[in-house]
XYZ file of N, CA and C in Angstrom:
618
model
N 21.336 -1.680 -3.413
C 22.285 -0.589 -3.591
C 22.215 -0.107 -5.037
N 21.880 1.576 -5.392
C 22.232 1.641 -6.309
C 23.563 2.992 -6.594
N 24.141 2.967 -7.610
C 25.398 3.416 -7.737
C 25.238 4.075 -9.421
N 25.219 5.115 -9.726
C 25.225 6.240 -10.288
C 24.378 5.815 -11.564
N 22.505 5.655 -11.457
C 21.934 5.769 -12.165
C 21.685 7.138 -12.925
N 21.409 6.915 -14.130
C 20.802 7.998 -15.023
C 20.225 7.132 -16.217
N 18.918 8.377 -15.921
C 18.306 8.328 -17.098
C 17.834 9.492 -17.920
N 17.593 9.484 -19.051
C 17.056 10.589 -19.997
C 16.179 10.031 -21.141
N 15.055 10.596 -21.192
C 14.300 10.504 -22.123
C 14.043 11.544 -23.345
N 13.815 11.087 -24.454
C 13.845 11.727 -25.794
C 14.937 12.102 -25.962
N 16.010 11.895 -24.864
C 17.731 12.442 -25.321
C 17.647 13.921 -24.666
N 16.879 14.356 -24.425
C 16.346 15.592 -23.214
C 16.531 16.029 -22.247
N 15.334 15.107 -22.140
C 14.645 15.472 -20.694
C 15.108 14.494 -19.518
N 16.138 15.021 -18.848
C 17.112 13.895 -17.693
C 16.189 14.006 -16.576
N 15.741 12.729 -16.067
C 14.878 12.209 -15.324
C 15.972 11.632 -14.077
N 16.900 11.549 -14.006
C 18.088 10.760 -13.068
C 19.265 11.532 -13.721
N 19.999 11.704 -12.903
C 21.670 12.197 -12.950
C 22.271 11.584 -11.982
N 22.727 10.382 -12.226
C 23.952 10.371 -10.876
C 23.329 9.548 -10.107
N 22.814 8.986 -9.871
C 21.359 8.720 -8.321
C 22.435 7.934 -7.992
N 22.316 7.507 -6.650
C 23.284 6.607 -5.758
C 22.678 6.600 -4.401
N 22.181 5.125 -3.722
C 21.626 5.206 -2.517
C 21.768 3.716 -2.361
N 21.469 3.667 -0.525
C 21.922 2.102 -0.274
C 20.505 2.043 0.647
N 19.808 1.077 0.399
C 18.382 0.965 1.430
C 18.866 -0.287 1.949
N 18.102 0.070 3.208
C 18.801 -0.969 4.411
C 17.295 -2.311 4.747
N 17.539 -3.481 4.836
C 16.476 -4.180 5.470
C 16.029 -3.648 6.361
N 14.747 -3.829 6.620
C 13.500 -3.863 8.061
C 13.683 -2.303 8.359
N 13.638 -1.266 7.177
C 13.047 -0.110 7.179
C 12.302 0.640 6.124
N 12.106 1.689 6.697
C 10.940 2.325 5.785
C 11.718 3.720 4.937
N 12.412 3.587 3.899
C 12.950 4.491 3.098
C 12.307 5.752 2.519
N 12.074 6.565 2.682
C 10.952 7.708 2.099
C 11.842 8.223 0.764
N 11.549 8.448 -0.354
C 11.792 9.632 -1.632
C 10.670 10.363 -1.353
N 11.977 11.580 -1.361
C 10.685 13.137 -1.661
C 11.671 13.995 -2.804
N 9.981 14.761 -2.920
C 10.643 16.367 -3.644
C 9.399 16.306 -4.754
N 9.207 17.177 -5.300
C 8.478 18.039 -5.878
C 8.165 16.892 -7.065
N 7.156 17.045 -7.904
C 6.683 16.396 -8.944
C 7.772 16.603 -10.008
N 8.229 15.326 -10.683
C 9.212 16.002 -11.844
C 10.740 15.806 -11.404
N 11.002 15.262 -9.729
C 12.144 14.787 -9.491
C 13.016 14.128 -10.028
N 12.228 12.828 -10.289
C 12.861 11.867 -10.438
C 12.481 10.538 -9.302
N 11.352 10.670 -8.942
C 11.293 10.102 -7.907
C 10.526 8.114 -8.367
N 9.526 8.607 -9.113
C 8.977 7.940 -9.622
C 9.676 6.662 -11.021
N 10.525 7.668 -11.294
C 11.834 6.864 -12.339
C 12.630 6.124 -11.388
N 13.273 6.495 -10.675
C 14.093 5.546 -9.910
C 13.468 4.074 -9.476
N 12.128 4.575 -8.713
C 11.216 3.449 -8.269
C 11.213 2.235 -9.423
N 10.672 3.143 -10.880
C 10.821 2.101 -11.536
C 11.452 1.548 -12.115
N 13.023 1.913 -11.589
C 14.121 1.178 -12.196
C 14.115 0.178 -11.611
N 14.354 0.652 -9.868
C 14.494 -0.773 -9.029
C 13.024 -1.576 -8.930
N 11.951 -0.998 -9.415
C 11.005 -2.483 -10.258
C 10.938 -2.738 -11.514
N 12.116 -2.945 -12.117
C 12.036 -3.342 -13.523
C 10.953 -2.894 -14.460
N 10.786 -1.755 -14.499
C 9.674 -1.256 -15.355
C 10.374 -0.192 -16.436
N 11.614 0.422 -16.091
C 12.255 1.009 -16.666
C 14.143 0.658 -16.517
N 14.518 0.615 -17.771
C 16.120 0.161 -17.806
C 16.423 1.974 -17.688
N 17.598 1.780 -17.245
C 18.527 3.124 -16.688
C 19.664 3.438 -18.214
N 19.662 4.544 -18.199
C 20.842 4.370 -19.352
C 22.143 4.282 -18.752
N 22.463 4.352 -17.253
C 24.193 3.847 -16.931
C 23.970 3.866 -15.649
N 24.956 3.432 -14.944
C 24.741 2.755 -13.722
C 24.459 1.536 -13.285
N 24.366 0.839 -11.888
C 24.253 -0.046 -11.743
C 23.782 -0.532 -10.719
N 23.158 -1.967 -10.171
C 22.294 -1.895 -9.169
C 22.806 -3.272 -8.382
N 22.697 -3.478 -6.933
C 22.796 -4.807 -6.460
C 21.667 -5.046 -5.154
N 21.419 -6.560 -5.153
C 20.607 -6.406 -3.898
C 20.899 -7.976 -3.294
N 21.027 -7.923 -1.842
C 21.822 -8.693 -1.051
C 23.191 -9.295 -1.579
N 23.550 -8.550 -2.074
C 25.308 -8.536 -2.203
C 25.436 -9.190 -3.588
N 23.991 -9.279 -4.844
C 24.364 -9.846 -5.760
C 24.055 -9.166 -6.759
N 24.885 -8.624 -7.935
C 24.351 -7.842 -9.332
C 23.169 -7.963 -9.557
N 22.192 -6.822 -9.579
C 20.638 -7.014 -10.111
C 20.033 -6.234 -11.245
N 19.915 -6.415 -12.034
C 19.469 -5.486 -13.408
C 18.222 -6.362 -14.286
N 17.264 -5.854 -13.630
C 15.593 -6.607 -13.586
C 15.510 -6.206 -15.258
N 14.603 -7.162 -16.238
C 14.682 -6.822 -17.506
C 13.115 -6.279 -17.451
N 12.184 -6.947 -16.526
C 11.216 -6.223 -16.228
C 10.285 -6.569 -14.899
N 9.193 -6.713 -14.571
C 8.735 -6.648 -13.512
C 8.695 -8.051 -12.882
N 8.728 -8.781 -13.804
C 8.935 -10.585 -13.398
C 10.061 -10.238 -13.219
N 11.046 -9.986 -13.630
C 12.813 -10.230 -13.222
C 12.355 -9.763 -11.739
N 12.454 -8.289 -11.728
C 11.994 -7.858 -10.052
C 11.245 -9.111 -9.277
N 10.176 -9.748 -9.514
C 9.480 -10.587 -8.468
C 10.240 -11.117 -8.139
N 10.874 -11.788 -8.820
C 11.951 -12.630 -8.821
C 12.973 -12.774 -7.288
N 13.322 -11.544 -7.527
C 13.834 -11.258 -6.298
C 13.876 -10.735 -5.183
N 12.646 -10.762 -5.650
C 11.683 -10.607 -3.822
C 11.269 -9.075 -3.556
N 11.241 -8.810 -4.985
C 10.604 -6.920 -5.169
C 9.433 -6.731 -5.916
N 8.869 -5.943 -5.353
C 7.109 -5.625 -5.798
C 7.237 -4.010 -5.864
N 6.272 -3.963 -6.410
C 6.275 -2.110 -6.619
C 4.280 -1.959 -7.226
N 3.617 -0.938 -5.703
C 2.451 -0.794 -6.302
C 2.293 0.592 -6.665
N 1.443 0.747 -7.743
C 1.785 2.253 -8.358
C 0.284 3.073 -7.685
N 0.583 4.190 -8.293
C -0.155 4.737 -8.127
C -1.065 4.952 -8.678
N -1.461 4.525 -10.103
C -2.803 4.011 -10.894
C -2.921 2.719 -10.661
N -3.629 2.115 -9.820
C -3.656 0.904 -9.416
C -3.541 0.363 -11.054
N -3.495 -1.478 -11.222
C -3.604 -2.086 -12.328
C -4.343 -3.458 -11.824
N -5.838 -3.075 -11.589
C -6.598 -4.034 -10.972
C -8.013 -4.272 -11.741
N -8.664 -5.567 -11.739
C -9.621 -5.595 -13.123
C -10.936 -5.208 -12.074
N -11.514 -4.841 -12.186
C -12.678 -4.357 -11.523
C -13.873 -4.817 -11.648
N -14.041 -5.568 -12.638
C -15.319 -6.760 -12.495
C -14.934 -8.276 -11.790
N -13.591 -8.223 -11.233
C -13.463 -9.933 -10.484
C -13.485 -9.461 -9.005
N -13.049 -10.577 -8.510
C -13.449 -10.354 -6.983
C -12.402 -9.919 -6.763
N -11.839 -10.064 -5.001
C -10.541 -8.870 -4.810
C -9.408 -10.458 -4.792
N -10.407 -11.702 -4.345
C -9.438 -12.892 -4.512
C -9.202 -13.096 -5.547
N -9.730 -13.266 -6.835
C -9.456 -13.174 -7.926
C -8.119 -12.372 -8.836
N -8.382 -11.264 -8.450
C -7.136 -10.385 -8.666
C -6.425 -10.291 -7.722
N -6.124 -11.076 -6.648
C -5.022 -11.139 -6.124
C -3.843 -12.636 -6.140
N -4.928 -13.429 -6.846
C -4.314 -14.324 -7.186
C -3.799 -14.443 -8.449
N -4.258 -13.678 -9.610
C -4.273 -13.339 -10.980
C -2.861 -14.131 -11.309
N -3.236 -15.086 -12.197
C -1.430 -15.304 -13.116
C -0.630 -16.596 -11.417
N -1.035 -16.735 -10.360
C -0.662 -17.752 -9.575
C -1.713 -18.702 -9.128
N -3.225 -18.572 -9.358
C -3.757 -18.912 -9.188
C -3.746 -20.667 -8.465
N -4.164 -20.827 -7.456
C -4.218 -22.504 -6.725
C -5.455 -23.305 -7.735
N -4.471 -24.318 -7.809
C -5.193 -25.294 -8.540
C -5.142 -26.828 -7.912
N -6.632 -27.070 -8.122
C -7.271 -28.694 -7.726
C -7.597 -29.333 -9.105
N -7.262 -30.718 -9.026
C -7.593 -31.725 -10.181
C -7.152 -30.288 -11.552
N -6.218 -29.834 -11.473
C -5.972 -29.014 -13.134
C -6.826 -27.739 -13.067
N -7.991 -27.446 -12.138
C -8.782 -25.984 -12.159
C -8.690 -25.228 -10.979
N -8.922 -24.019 -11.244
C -8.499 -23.524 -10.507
C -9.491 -23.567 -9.286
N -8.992 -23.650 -8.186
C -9.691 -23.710 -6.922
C -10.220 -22.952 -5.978
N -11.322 -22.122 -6.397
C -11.706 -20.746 -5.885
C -11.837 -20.561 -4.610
N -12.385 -22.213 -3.875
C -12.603 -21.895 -2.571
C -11.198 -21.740 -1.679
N -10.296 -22.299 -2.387
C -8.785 -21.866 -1.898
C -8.440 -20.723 -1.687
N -8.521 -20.045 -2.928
C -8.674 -18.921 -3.401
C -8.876 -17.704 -2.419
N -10.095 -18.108 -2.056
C -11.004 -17.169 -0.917
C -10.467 -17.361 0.686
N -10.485 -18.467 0.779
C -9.436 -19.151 2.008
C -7.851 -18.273 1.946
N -7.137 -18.635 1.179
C -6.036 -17.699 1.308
C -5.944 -16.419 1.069
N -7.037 -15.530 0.464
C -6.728 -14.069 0.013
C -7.358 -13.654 1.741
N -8.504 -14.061 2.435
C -8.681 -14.035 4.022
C -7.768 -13.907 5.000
N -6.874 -15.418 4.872
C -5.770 -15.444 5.814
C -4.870 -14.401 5.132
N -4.809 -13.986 4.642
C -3.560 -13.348 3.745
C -3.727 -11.398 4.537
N -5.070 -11.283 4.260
C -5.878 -9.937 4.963
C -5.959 -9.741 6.568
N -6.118 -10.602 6.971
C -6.298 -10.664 8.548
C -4.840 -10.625 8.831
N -3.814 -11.353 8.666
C -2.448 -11.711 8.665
C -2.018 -10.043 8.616
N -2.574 -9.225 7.808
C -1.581 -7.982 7.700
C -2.335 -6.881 8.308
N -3.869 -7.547 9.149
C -4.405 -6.302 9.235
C -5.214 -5.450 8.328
N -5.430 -6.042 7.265
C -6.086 -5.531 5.962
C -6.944 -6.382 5.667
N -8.313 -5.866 6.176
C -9.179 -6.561 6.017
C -9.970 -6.178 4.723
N -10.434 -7.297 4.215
C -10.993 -7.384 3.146
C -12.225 -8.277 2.758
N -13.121 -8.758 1.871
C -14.102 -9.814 1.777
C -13.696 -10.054 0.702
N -12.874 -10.982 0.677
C -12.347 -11.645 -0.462
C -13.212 -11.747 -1.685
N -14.416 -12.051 -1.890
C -15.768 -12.300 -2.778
C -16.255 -11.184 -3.535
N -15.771 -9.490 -2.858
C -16.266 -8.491 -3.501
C -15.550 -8.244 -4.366
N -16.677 -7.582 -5.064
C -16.022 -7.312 -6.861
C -15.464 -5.955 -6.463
N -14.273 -5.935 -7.139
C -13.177 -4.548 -7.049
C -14.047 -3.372 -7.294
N -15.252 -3.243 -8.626
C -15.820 -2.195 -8.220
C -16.853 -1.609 -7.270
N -16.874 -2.159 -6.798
C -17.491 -1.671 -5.057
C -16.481 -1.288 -4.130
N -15.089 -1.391 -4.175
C -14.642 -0.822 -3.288
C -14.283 0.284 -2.937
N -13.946 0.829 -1.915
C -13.472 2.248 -2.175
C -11.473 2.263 -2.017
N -11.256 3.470 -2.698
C -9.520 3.614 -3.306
C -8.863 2.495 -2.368
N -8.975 3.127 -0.934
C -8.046 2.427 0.445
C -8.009 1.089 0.042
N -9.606 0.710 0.035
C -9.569 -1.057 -0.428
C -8.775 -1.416 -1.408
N -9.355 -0.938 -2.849
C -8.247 -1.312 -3.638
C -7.026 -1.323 -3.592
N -6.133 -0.090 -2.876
C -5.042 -0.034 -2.520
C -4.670 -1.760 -1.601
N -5.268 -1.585 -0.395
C -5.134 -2.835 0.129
C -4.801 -4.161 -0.985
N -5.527 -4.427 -2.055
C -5.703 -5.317 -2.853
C -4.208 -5.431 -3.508
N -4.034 -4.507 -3.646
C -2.410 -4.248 -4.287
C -1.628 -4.367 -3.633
N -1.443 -4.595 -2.726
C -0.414 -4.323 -1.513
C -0.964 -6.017 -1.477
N -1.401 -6.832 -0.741
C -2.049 -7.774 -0.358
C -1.252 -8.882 -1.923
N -1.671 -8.508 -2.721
C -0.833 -9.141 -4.024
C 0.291 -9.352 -4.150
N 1.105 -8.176 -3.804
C 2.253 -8.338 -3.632
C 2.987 -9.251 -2.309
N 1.944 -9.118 -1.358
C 2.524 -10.039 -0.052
C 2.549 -11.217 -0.601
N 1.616 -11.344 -1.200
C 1.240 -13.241 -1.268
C 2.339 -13.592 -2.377
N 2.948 -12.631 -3.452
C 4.639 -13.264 -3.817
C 5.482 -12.795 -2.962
N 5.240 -12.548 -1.786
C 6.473 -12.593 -0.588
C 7.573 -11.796 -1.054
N 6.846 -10.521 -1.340
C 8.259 -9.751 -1.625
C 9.249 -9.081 -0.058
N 10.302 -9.203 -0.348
C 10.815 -8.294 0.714
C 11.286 -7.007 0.804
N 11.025 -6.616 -0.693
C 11.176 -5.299 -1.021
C 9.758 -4.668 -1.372
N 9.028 -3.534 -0.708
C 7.945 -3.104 -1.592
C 8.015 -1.634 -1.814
N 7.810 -1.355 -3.049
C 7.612 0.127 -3.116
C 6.452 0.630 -3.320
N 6.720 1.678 -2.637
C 4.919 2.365 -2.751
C 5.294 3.490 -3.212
N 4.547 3.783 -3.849
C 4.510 5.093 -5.048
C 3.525 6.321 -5.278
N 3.714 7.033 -4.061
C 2.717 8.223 -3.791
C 1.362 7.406 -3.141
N 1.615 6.374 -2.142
C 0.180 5.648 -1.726
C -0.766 6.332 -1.056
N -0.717 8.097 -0.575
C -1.333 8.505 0.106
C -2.620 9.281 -0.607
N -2.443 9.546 -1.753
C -2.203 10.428 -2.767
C -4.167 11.008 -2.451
N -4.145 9.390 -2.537
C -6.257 9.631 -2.556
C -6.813 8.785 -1.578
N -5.804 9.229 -0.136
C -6.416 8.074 0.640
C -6.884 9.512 1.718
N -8.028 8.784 2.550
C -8.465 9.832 3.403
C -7.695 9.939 4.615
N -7.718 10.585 5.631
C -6.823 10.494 6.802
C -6.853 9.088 7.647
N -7.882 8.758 7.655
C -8.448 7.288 8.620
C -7.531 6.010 7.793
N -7.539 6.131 6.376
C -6.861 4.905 5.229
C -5.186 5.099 5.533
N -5.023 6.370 5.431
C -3.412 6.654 5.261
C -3.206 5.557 6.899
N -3.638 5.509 8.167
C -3.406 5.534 9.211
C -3.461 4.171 9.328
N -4.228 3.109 8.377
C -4.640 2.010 8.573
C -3.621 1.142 7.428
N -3.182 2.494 6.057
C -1.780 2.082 5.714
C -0.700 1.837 6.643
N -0.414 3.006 7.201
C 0.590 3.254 8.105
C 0.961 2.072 8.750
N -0.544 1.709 9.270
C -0.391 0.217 10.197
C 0.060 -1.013 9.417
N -0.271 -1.189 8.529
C -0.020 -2.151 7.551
C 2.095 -2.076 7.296
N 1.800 -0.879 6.837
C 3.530 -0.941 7.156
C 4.624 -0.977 7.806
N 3.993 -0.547 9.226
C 5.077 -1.037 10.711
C 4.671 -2.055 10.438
N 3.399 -2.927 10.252
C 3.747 -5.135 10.373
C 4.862 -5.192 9.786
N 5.075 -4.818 8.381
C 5.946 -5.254 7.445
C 7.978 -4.882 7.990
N 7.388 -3.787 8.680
C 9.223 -3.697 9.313
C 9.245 -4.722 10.221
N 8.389 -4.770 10.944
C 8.618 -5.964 12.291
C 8.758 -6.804 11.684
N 8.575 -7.672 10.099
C 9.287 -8.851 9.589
C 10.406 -8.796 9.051
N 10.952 -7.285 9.338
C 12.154 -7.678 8.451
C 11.889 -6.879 7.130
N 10.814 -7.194 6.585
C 11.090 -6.261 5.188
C 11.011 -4.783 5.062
N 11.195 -4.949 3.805
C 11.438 -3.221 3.834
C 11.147 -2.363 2.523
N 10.443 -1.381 2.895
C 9.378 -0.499 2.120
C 10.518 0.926 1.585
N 10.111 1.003 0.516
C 10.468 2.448 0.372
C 8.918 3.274 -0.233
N 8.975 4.273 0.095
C 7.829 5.168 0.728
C 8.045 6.477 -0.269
N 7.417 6.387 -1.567
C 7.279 7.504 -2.416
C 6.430 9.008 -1.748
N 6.839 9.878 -1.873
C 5.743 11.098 -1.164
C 6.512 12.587 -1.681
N 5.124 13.235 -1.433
C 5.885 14.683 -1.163
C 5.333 15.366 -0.416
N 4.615 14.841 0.940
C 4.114 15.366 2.019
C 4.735 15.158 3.126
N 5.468 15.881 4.139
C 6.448 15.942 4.500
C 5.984 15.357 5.905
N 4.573 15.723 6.306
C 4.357 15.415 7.926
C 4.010 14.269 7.626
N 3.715 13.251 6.465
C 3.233 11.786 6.468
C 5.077 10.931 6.318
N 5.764 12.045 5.669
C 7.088 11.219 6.014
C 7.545 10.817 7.376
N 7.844 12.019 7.859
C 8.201 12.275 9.157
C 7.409 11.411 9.754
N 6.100 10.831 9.699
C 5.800 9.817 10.567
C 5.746 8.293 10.674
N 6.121 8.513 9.327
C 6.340 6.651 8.977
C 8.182 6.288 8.521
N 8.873 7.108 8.134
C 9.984 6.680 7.357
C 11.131 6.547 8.323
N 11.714 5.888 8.275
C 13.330 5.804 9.673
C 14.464 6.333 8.433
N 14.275 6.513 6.932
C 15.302 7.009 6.332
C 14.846 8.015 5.141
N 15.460 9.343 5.119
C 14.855 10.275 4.193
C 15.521 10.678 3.187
């Protein structure tokens, strides 16, 4: 829940006035409107990437005011952007394990590694070869990779942030799929866009 965010930058330029909205579990929340909304600020309030100058936020009935994107994990919120932030010379297991990495005898355990970033892909429908280096893939994949990262800290909140943006029609569709799994568990997506027939087909709240 949030309850009358604002923000302004340079003392200016107001990016938020007022915002107030309640997102519900085991749905798919859409923000729209034109570039320059505000759409993208909000997102990154509720992923700790940006503090609000007033207002206030809660999630499952408890005060939440993320100091930054670890505070968010924390509580079971992920947010993938829309410039991915993925290293492109490791594999896609590699960077999806980045910073949690499984460890045997004190090192890290690659064949684990590869073993769980697999089950982790098949599990959502997002298939992947764990072993390929990020730059061989194409956008969708990487996208996958990001999304896939965030599952494996079990968020129950994910935001996606214009995910369609550079995906082809066949990727958006194989997103799409990826995100009804995620309502059928219960969690719940909010869905950055400003294309109105990709809302209308994925979002239950606008």
């Amino acid at each position: 829940v949030c309850e009358g965010l604002e923000k302004t930058y340079g003392g200016t330029l107001r990016a938020l006035g007022g915002v107030s909205l309640s997102v519900e579990r085991g749905k798919v929340h859409a923000f729209i409107g034109e570039n320059g909304a505000g759409k993208s600020t909000l997102a990154k309030i509720i992923g700790g990437m940006v503090a609000p100058d007033a207002g206030s936020m809660s999630f499952d009935g408890e005060p939440y005011a993320p100091g930054n994107p670890r505070d968010a994990h924390a509580h079971g919120i992920g947010m993938v952007h829309q410039h991915f932030a993925l290293f492109p010379a490791l594999t896609v297991a590699e960077n999806i394990v980045l910073g949690d990495e499984p460890l045997r005898l004190g090192q890290v355990d690659v064949a684990l590694a590869v073993e769980e970033v697999r089950a982790l892909s098949e599990e959502y429908g997002m298939p992947l070869d764990p072993r390929r280096r990020v730059h061989d893939l194409s956008v969708g994949e990487q996208q996958r990779v990001e999304i896939l990262k965030e599952l494996r800290r079990d968020v129950e909140l994910l935001i996606l942030d214009e995910p369609t943006a550079v995906l082809t029609p066949q990727e958006v569709e194989k997103l799409f799929k990826g995100i009804r799994r995620l309502i059928r568990e219960n969690r719940t997506v909010i869905f950055i866009a400003h294309k109105l027939e990709e809302v209308l087909a994925i979002a239950d709240e606008i």
